[in-house]
Amino acid sequence: QSHRPTTTLKRRRIMKQETALMRGPNDPGLQNPTRRTLLLGSAGAMAAVSVLGFTPLAKAEEPKSLPDYAAWKERNALIVHSTNTMETQRGAIGNGVITASDRLFVRNNLPAPPASVTDNPDVWEVRIEGVKNPRTLTVGELKAMGITTVASVLQCSGNGRAFFPHGASGTQWSVGAAGCVMWTGVPLADVVEALGGPVDGARYITATGGESLPDGIDPKTIMVERSVPTKALETALLAWEMNDEPLTHTHGGPLRMVVPGYYGVNNVKYVKNLAFTENQTDAKIQASGYRVRDVGVKGSPDQPSMWEMNVKSWVTAPLESGRTGRNMIYGVAFGGTVALEKVDVSVDGGKTWKQA
């Protein structure tokens, strides 16, 4: 199964990579809690195209209610595929850059832990290994080590799967398994520097989630543990807030690994262990899952991993018809770890294009 994102009726070019500016704890700008750092490569641009009747190939019968751990979300804005998979309705994303938390999609590889994990978030612990001075830190201690806020796109690698012509298995996401949110936390680079830096030979950052695993099953077959290249250290965060609110357990609170510009699976929720390693983890979710491959080919470690997001876009309004005369057309476009140079728009099925 190939997870490469697909796009329709937009032609984009990308420009040089942009990086987020990280601030230390003594930076004067942090005296103003509303000050923001924007990751241009992930935040994207608002744009538009004609949708021309594109519809998903299949859609499962939709459950009528939200699961308890996500009951606070706006039900009418979501498509509920299952208790672990909910996407934003195409027309509910809004016209601004930031996606409202109660409309943001949900994707869990394992059942969420009890909501009580966020009752006292500052006591949550994460073990940092593969550094010269390994240490277990609480969220409260992390908050004293540095802070930054970035806007970045969070997207499931299967977003758009319902449009794949080969009938891909898995959740039949339309375009709503993505959103742009504000993450607040400590730059991982600050934490690593305080612990003496990575050990020699480290090539990957390996994060492990804190979900409870059932007895009698090999943990490596179901655990959420992902490795990303150490170059991600430039922008990665350990985040405890989303959209200016404490990070809910619905979205990985009390603490989540955030890698701007990388697919959502690499943004490990409930992170309990973070290690700098020479090799990628051998957990199934990394070794054979989330690999770029041809249709019908099984996943294996020698295939490209789903790390950096590709350019992607979709229209959000109007969805099926417009009024007589001129219409304002809205949409979303983003470039993963690189910024968009421009967005071209077609209203005649791709025959002609104009810059948005």
CSV table of C-alpha atoms in Angstrom, one decimal:
chain,number,residue,atom,x,y,z
A,1,GLN,CA,0.0,0.0,0.0
A,2,SER,CA,1.4,3.4,-1.0
A,3,HIS,CA,0.8,6.3,1.4
A,4,ARG,CA,2.1,9.0,-0.9
A,5,PRO,CA,-0.3,12.0,-0.6
A,6,THR,CA,-2.2,12.9,-3.8
A,7,THR,CA,-3.4,16.2,-4.9
A,8,THR,CA,-5.9,17.4,-7.5
A,9,LEU,CA,-5.9,20.3,-9.9
A,10,LYS,CA,-3.1,22.3,-8.2
A,11,ARG,CA,0.4,22.8,-9.4
A,12,ARG,CA,3.0,23.9,-6.8
A,13,ARG,CA,6.6,24.6,-6.6
A,14,ILE,CA,8.6,24.5,-3.4
A,15,MET,CA,11.4,26.7,-2.3
A,16,LYS,CA,14.3,26.4,0.1
A,17,GLN,CA,13.8,24.9,3.5
A,18,GLU,CA,12.7,27.2,6.3
A,19,THR,CA,13.4,26.5,9.9
A,20,ALA,CA,11.7,27.6,13.1
A,21,LEU,CA,13.5,30.1,15.3
A,22,MET,CA,14.0,28.6,18.7
A,23,ARG,CA,14.2,30.9,21.7
A,24,GLY,CA,15.9,30.1,25.0
A,25,PRO,CA,14.5,30.7,28.4
A,26,ASN,CA,16.2,34.1,28.7
A,27,ASP,CA,15.1,35.5,25.4
A,28,PRO,CA,13.3,38.9,26.1
A,29,GLY,CA,10.6,37.9,23.6
A,30,LEU,CA,9.3,35.3,26.0
A,31,GLN,CA,8.1,38.0,28.4
A,32,ASN,CA,5.2,38.3,26.0
A,33,PRO,CA,3.3,35.0,26.1
A,34,THR,CA,1.5,35.8,22.9
A,35,ARG,CA,4.7,36.1,20.8
A,36,ARG,CA,4.8,33.4,18.2
A,37,THR,CA,7.4,31.6,16.1
A,38,LEU,CA,5.9,30.4,12.7
A,39,LEU,CA,7.3,27.4,10.8
A,40,LEU,CA,6.6,28.6,7.3
A,41,GLY,CA,7.2,25.2,5.8
A,42,SER,CA,4.4,23.7,7.7
A,43,ALA,CA,1.9,26.5,8.1
A,44,GLY,CA,1.1,26.6,4.4
A,45,ALA,CA,-1.1,29.0,2.5
A,46,MET,CA,-4.8,29.6,1.9
A,47,ALA,CA,-5.8,28.9,-1.7
A,48,ALA,CA,-8.5,27.4,-3.9
A,49,VAL,CA,-9.4,25.2,-6.8
A,50,SER,CA,-12.5,23.8,-8.5
A,51,VAL,CA,-13.3,20.4,-7.0
A,52,LEU,CA,-15.1,19.2,-10.1
A,53,GLY,CA,-17.0,16.4,-8.4
A,54,PHE,CA,-14.1,14.5,-6.9
A,55,THR,CA,-15.5,12.2,-4.2
A,56,PRO,CA,-14.0,9.4,-2.0
A,57,LEU,CA,-14.3,5.9,-3.4
A,58,ALA,CA,-15.8,4.5,-0.2
A,59,LYS,CA,-17.0,5.6,3.2
A,60,ALA,CA,-17.8,3.4,6.1
A,61,GLU,CA,-21.1,3.7,8.0
A,62,GLU,CA,-20.5,6.6,10.5
A,63,PRO,CA,-21.0,6.0,14.2
A,64,LYS,CA,-23.5,8.4,15.7
A,65,SER,CA,-21.6,9.6,18.7
A,66,LEU,CA,-18.0,10.5,19.8
A,67,PRO,CA,-16.0,8.2,22.1
A,68,ASP,CA,-15.8,9.4,25.7
A,69,TYR,CA,-12.2,10.6,25.4
A,70,ALA,CA,-13.1,12.9,22.5
A,71,ALA,CA,-16.6,13.9,23.7
A,72,TRP,CA,-15.6,17.5,24.0
A,73,LYS,CA,-15.1,17.9,20.3
A,74,GLU,CA,-17.7,19.4,17.9
A,75,ARG,CA,-19.6,16.4,16.6
A,76,ASN,CA,-21.1,18.2,13.6
A,77,ALA,CA,-17.6,19.1,12.4
A,78,LEU,CA,-16.3,15.6,12.4
A,79,ILE,CA,-16.6,12.3,10.4
A,80,VAL,CA,-16.3,9.5,13.0
A,81,HIS,CA,-14.8,6.5,11.3
A,82,SER,CA,-14.1,4.6,14.5
A,83,THR,CA,-13.3,5.2,18.2
A,84,ASN,CA,-9.7,5.8,17.2
A,85,THR,CA,-10.2,7.7,13.9
A,86,MET,CA,-12.1,10.9,13.4
A,87,GLU,CA,-11.5,13.5,10.6
A,88,THR,CA,-12.6,17.1,10.1
A,89,GLN,CA,-15.4,17.6,7.7
A,90,ARG,CA,-14.1,19.1,4.5
A,91,GLY,CA,-16.2,22.3,4.9
A,92,ALA,CA,-15.5,22.6,8.7
A,93,ILE,CA,-11.8,23.4,8.6
A,94,GLY,CA,-12.5,27.2,8.6
A,95,ASN,CA,-10.9,30.0,6.6
A,96,GLY,CA,-8.0,30.9,9.0
A,97,VAL,CA,-4.6,29.2,9.3
A,98,ILE,CA,-5.1,27.6,12.7
A,99,THR,CA,-7.5,24.7,13.1
A,100,ALA,CA,-9.8,24.8,16.1
A,101,SER,CA,-8.9,22.1,18.7
A,102,ASP,CA,-12.5,20.8,18.8
A,103,ARG,CA,-12.4,20.3,15.1
A,104,LEU,CA,-9.0,18.8,14.7
A,105,PHE,CA,-8.8,15.2,13.5
A,106,VAL,CA,-8.0,12.3,15.8
A,107,ARG,CA,-5.8,9.2,14.9
A,108,ASN,CA,-4.7,6.8,17.6
A,109,ASN,CA,-2.8,3.6,16.9
A,110,LEU,CA,-3.6,2.3,20.4
A,111,PRO,CA,-6.4,3.2,22.8
A,112,ALA,CA,-5.8,6.4,24.6
A,113,PRO,CA,-4.7,6.2,28.2
A,114,PRO,CA,-7.1,7.3,31.0
A,115,ALA,CA,-7.9,11.0,31.0
A,116,SER,CA,-6.4,11.1,34.5
A,117,VAL,CA,-2.9,11.3,33.0
A,118,THR,CA,-3.5,15.0,32.4
A,119,ASP,CA,-4.8,15.7,36.0
A,120,ASN,CA,-1.4,16.8,37.1
A,121,PRO,CA,0.6,17.2,33.9
A,122,ASP,CA,3.8,18.6,35.5
A,123,VAL,CA,4.6,15.3,37.2
A,124,TRP,CA,4.6,13.3,33.9
A,125,GLU,CA,8.1,11.9,33.3
A,126,VAL,CA,10.1,11.3,30.2
A,127,ARG,CA,13.4,9.4,30.1
A,128,ILE,CA,16.1,10.9,27.8
A,129,GLU,CA,18.7,8.4,26.7
A,130,GLY,CA,21.5,8.3,24.1
A,131,VAL,CA,22.9,11.5,25.5
A,132,LYS,CA,26.1,12.0,27.5
A,133,ASN,CA,24.1,12.6,30.8
A,134,PRO,CA,21.0,10.4,30.6
A,135,ARG,CA,18.2,11.6,32.8
A,136,THR,CA,14.5,11.3,33.6
A,137,LEU,CA,12.7,14.7,33.5
A,138,THR,CA,9.3,15.8,34.5
A,139,VAL,CA,7.2,18.1,32.5
A,140,GLY,CA,7.6,20.7,35.2
A,141,GLU,CA,11.4,20.5,34.8
A,142,LEU,CA,11.2,20.7,31.0
A,143,LYS,CA,9.2,24.0,31.4
A,144,ALA,CA,12.2,25.5,33.1
A,145,MET,CA,14.6,24.5,30.3
A,146,GLY,CA,13.2,26.7,27.5
A,147,ILE,CA,10.0,27.4,25.6
A,148,THR,CA,8.9,28.2,22.1
A,149,THR,CA,5.6,28.1,20.1
A,150,VAL,CA,5.4,27.0,16.5
A,151,ALA,CA,2.6,26.6,14.0
A,152,SER,CA,2.8,23.4,12.1
A,153,VAL,CA,0.6,21.1,10.1
A,154,LEU,CA,-0.3,17.8,11.8
A,155,GLN,CA,-1.4,15.2,9.2
A,156,CYS,CA,-1.9,11.5,9.0
A,157,SER,CA,0.1,9.9,6.3
A,158,GLY,CA,-3.0,8.2,4.9
A,159,ASN,CA,-4.9,11.5,4.4
A,160,GLY,CA,-6.7,11.3,1.1
A,161,ARG,CA,-6.7,7.5,1.1
A,162,ALA,CA,-10.3,7.3,0.1
A,163,PHE,CA,-9.4,8.8,-3.3
A,164,PHE,CA,-6.8,6.1,-4.1
A,165,PRO,CA,-8.0,4.3,-7.2
A,166,HIS,CA,-6.7,0.9,-6.0
A,167,GLY,CA,-9.0,0.8,-3.0
A,168,ALA,CA,-6.4,1.1,-0.3
A,169,SER,CA,-7.1,-0.6,3.0
A,170,GLY,CA,-7.2,1.2,6.3
A,171,THR,CA,-9.3,4.2,7.4
A,172,GLN,CA,-10.9,5.8,4.4
A,173,TRP,CA,-9.7,9.4,5.1
A,174,SER,CA,-11.0,12.0,2.8
A,175,VAL,CA,-9.0,15.3,3.3
A,176,GLY,CA,-9.8,15.9,7.0
A,177,ALA,CA,-6.9,14.0,8.6
A,178,ALA,CA,-4.9,17.2,8.8
A,179,GLY,CA,-4.9,20.5,10.6
A,180,CYS,CA,-2.6,23.4,11.5
A,181,VAL,CA,-2.1,24.0,15.2
A,182,MET,CA,0.1,26.0,17.6
A,183,TRP,CA,2.4,23.8,19.7
A,184,THR,CA,4.1,25.2,22.8
A,185,GLY,CA,6.9,23.3,24.5
A,186,VAL,CA,10.6,23.1,24.9
A,187,PRO,CA,12.9,22.8,21.9
A,188,LEU,CA,14.4,19.3,22.0
A,189,ALA,CA,17.7,20.8,21.1
A,190,ASP,CA,17.7,22.8,24.4
A,191,VAL,CA,17.0,19.7,26.4
A,192,VAL,CA,19.8,17.7,24.6
A,193,GLU,CA,22.3,20.5,25.0
A,194,ALA,CA,21.6,20.6,28.8
A,195,LEU,CA,22.2,16.9,29.0
A,196,GLY,CA,25.6,17.1,27.2
A,197,GLY,CA,24.6,16.4,23.7
A,198,PRO,CA,23.9,13.2,21.8
A,199,VAL,CA,26.3,10.3,22.1
A,200,ASP,CA,28.7,9.6,19.2
A,201,GLY,CA,27.3,7.7,16.4
A,202,ALA,CA,23.7,8.6,17.0
A,203,ARG,CA,21.8,8.9,13.7
A,204,TYR,CA,18.1,8.7,14.9
A,205,ILE,CA,15.8,10.2,17.5
A,206,THR,CA,13.6,7.4,18.8
A,207,ALA,CA,10.5,8.3,20.7
A,208,THR,CA,8.3,5.8,22.6
A,209,GLY,CA,4.7,6.4,23.6
A,210,GLY,CA,3.3,5.7,27.0
A,211,GLU,CA,0.2,3.8,26.1
A,212,SER,CA,-0.6,0.7,28.2
A,213,LEU,CA,0.1,-2.5,26.3
A,214,PRO,CA,-1.9,-5.7,26.8
A,215,ASP,CA,-0.3,-8.7,28.4
A,216,GLY,CA,0.7,-11.7,26.4
A,217,ILE,CA,1.6,-9.8,23.2
A,218,ASP,CA,5.1,-9.0,22.0
A,219,PRO,CA,5.3,-5.3,22.7
A,220,LYS,CA,7.3,-4.6,19.5
A,221,THR,CA,4.3,-5.7,17.4
A,222,ILE,CA,1.9,-3.1,18.7
A,223,MET,CA,3.8,-0.4,20.6
A,224,VAL,CA,4.1,3.2,19.2
A,225,GLU,CA,7.8,3.8,18.8
A,226,ARG,CA,9.2,5.8,15.9
A,227,SER,CA,12.6,6.9,14.8
A,228,VAL,CA,13.4,10.0,12.8
A,229,PRO,CA,16.7,11.3,11.5
A,230,THR,CA,18.7,13.4,13.9
A,231,LYS,CA,18.4,16.4,11.5
A,232,ALA,CA,14.9,16.7,13.0
A,233,LEU,CA,16.5,18.0,16.2
A,234,GLU,CA,16.7,21.4,14.5
A,235,THR,CA,12.9,21.9,14.9
A,236,ALA,CA,11.6,19.2,17.2
A,237,LEU,CA,9.7,20.0,20.4
A,238,LEU,CA,8.5,18.3,23.5
A,239,ALA,CA,5.1,20.0,23.6
A,240,TRP,CA,2.7,20.4,26.5
A,241,GLU,CA,0.2,22.9,25.0
A,242,MET,CA,-1.8,23.0,21.8
A,243,ASN,CA,-3.6,26.1,20.6
A,244,ASP,CA,-2.8,27.9,23.9
A,245,GLU,CA,-4.5,25.2,26.0
A,246,PRO,CA,-2.9,22.4,28.1
A,247,LEU,CA,-2.4,19.4,25.8
A,248,THR,CA,-5.4,17.0,26.2
A,249,HIS,CA,-5.0,13.3,26.5
A,250,THR,CA,-7.1,13.1,23.3
A,251,HIS,CA,-4.1,14.6,21.4
A,252,GLY,CA,-1.2,13.1,23.4
A,253,GLY,CA,-1.1,15.0,26.6
A,254,PRO,CA,0.6,15.5,29.0
A,255,LEU,CA,3.6,15.5,26.7
A,256,ARG,CA,4.0,14.9,23.0
A,257,MET,CA,7.0,14.7,20.6
A,258,VAL,CA,6.4,17.2,17.8
A,259,VAL,CA,8.4,17.1,14.6
A,260,PRO,CA,7.2,20.0,12.4
A,261,GLY,CA,6.8,19.0,8.7
A,262,TYR,CA,6.8,15.2,9.5
A,263,TYR,CA,3.8,13.0,9.2
A,264,GLY,CA,1.7,12.6,12.3
A,265,VAL,CA,2.9,9.1,13.3
A,266,ASN,CA,6.3,10.6,14.0
A,267,ASN,CA,4.8,13.0,16.5
A,268,VAL,CA,4.6,10.4,19.3
A,269,LYS,CA,1.9,10.9,21.9
A,270,TYR,CA,2.2,10.4,25.6
A,271,VAL,CA,6.0,10.3,25.1
A,272,LYS,CA,7.7,8.4,27.9
A,273,ASN,CA,11.1,7.6,26.5
A,274,LEU,CA,13.3,9.5,24.0
A,275,ALA,CA,16.6,8.1,22.8
A,276,PHE,CA,19.4,9.0,20.4
A,277,THR,CA,20.2,5.8,18.6
A,278,GLU,CA,22.5,4.4,16.0
A,279,ASN,CA,19.7,2.5,14.2
A,280,GLN,CA,16.0,2.8,13.7
A,281,THR,CA,13.7,1.0,16.2
A,282,ASP,CA,12.7,-2.6,15.2
A,283,ALA,CA,9.1,-2.0,16.4
A,284,LYS,CA,6.7,-3.1,13.7
A,285,ILE,CA,5.2,0.4,13.3
A,286,GLN,CA,8.7,1.5,12.1
A,287,ALA,CA,10.2,-1.7,10.6
A,288,SER,CA,7.3,-2.5,8.2
A,289,GLY,CA,4.6,0.1,8.9
A,290,TYR,CA,4.5,3.5,7.3
A,291,ARG,CA,6.8,2.6,4.5
A,292,VAL,CA,6.6,4.0,0.9
A,293,ARG,CA,6.1,1.1,-1.4
A,294,ASP,CA,4.3,-0.1,-4.5
A,295,VAL,CA,0.7,-1.4,-4.3
A,296,GLY,CA,0.7,-5.0,-3.2
A,297,VAL,CA,4.3,-5.0,-1.8
A,298,LYS,CA,4.7,-5.7,1.9
A,299,GLY,CA,6.5,-3.1,4.1
A,300,SER,CA,10.2,-3.6,5.0
A,301,PRO,CA,13.0,-1.6,6.5
A,302,ASP,CA,14.8,-1.1,3.2
A,303,GLN,CA,11.9,1.1,1.9
A,304,PRO,CA,11.6,4.9,2.5
A,305,SER,CA,9.9,5.7,5.8
A,306,MET,CA,7.0,8.1,6.1
A,307,TRP,CA,9.0,11.0,7.5
A,308,GLU,CA,8.8,14.4,5.8
A,309,MET,CA,5.4,15.4,4.3
A,310,ASN,CA,5.0,16.0,0.6
A,311,VAL,CA,3.3,19.1,-0.9
A,312,LYS,CA,-0.5,18.7,-0.5
A,313,SER,CA,-3.7,20.8,-1.1
A,314,TRP,CA,-7.4,20.6,-1.2
A,315,VAL,CA,-10.4,22.9,-1.7
A,316,THR,CA,-12.7,23.7,1.3
A,317,ALA,CA,-15.4,25.9,-0.2
A,318,PRO,CA,-17.4,25.9,-2.3
A,319,LEU,CA,-17.6,22.1,-2.3
A,320,GLU,CA,-20.2,21.2,-5.0
A,321,SER,CA,-21.8,24.4,-6.4
A,322,GLY,CA,-21.4,28.1,-6.4
A,323,ARG,CA,-23.7,31.1,-6.9
A,324,THR,CA,-24.1,32.8,-10.2
A,325,GLY,CA,-21.2,35.2,-11.0
A,326,ARG,CA,-17.9,35.5,-9.2
A,327,ASN,CA,-17.2,33.1,-6.3
A,328,MET,CA,-14.5,33.2,-3.6
A,329,ILE,CA,-12.9,29.8,-3.4
A,330,TYR,CA,-11.1,28.7,-0.3
A,331,GLY,CA,-8.6,25.9,0.2
A,332,VAL,CA,-5.5,24.7,2.0
A,333,ALA,CA,-2.0,24.1,0.7
A,334,PHE,CA,1.2,23.3,2.6
A,335,GLY,CA,4.7,22.1,1.8
A,336,GLY,CA,5.8,19.9,4.7
A,337,THR,CA,9.3,20.9,5.8
A,338,VAL,CA,9.7,23.4,3.0
A,339,ALA,CA,7.7,26.6,2.2
A,340,LEU,CA,5.4,26.9,-0.7
A,341,GLU,CA,6.6,29.3,-3.4
A,342,LYS,CA,3.2,29.8,-4.9
A,343,VAL,CA,-0.2,28.2,-5.5
A,344,ASP,CA,-1.7,27.9,-9.0
A,345,VAL,CA,-5.4,27.6,-9.4
A,346,SER,CA,-7.5,25.9,-12.2
A,347,VAL,CA,-11.2,26.2,-12.6
A,348,ASP,CA,-11.4,24.2,-15.9
A,349,GLY,CA,-10.1,20.8,-14.9
A,350,GLY,CA,-6.4,21.7,-15.2
A,351,LYS,CA,-6.5,23.0,-18.8
A,352,THR,CA,-5.4,26.5,-17.7
A,353,TRP,CA,-3.9,27.8,-14.4
A,354,LYS,CA,-3.7,31.2,-12.6
A,355,GLN,CA,-1.6,32.1,-9.6
A,356,ALA,CA,-3.8,32.4,-6.5
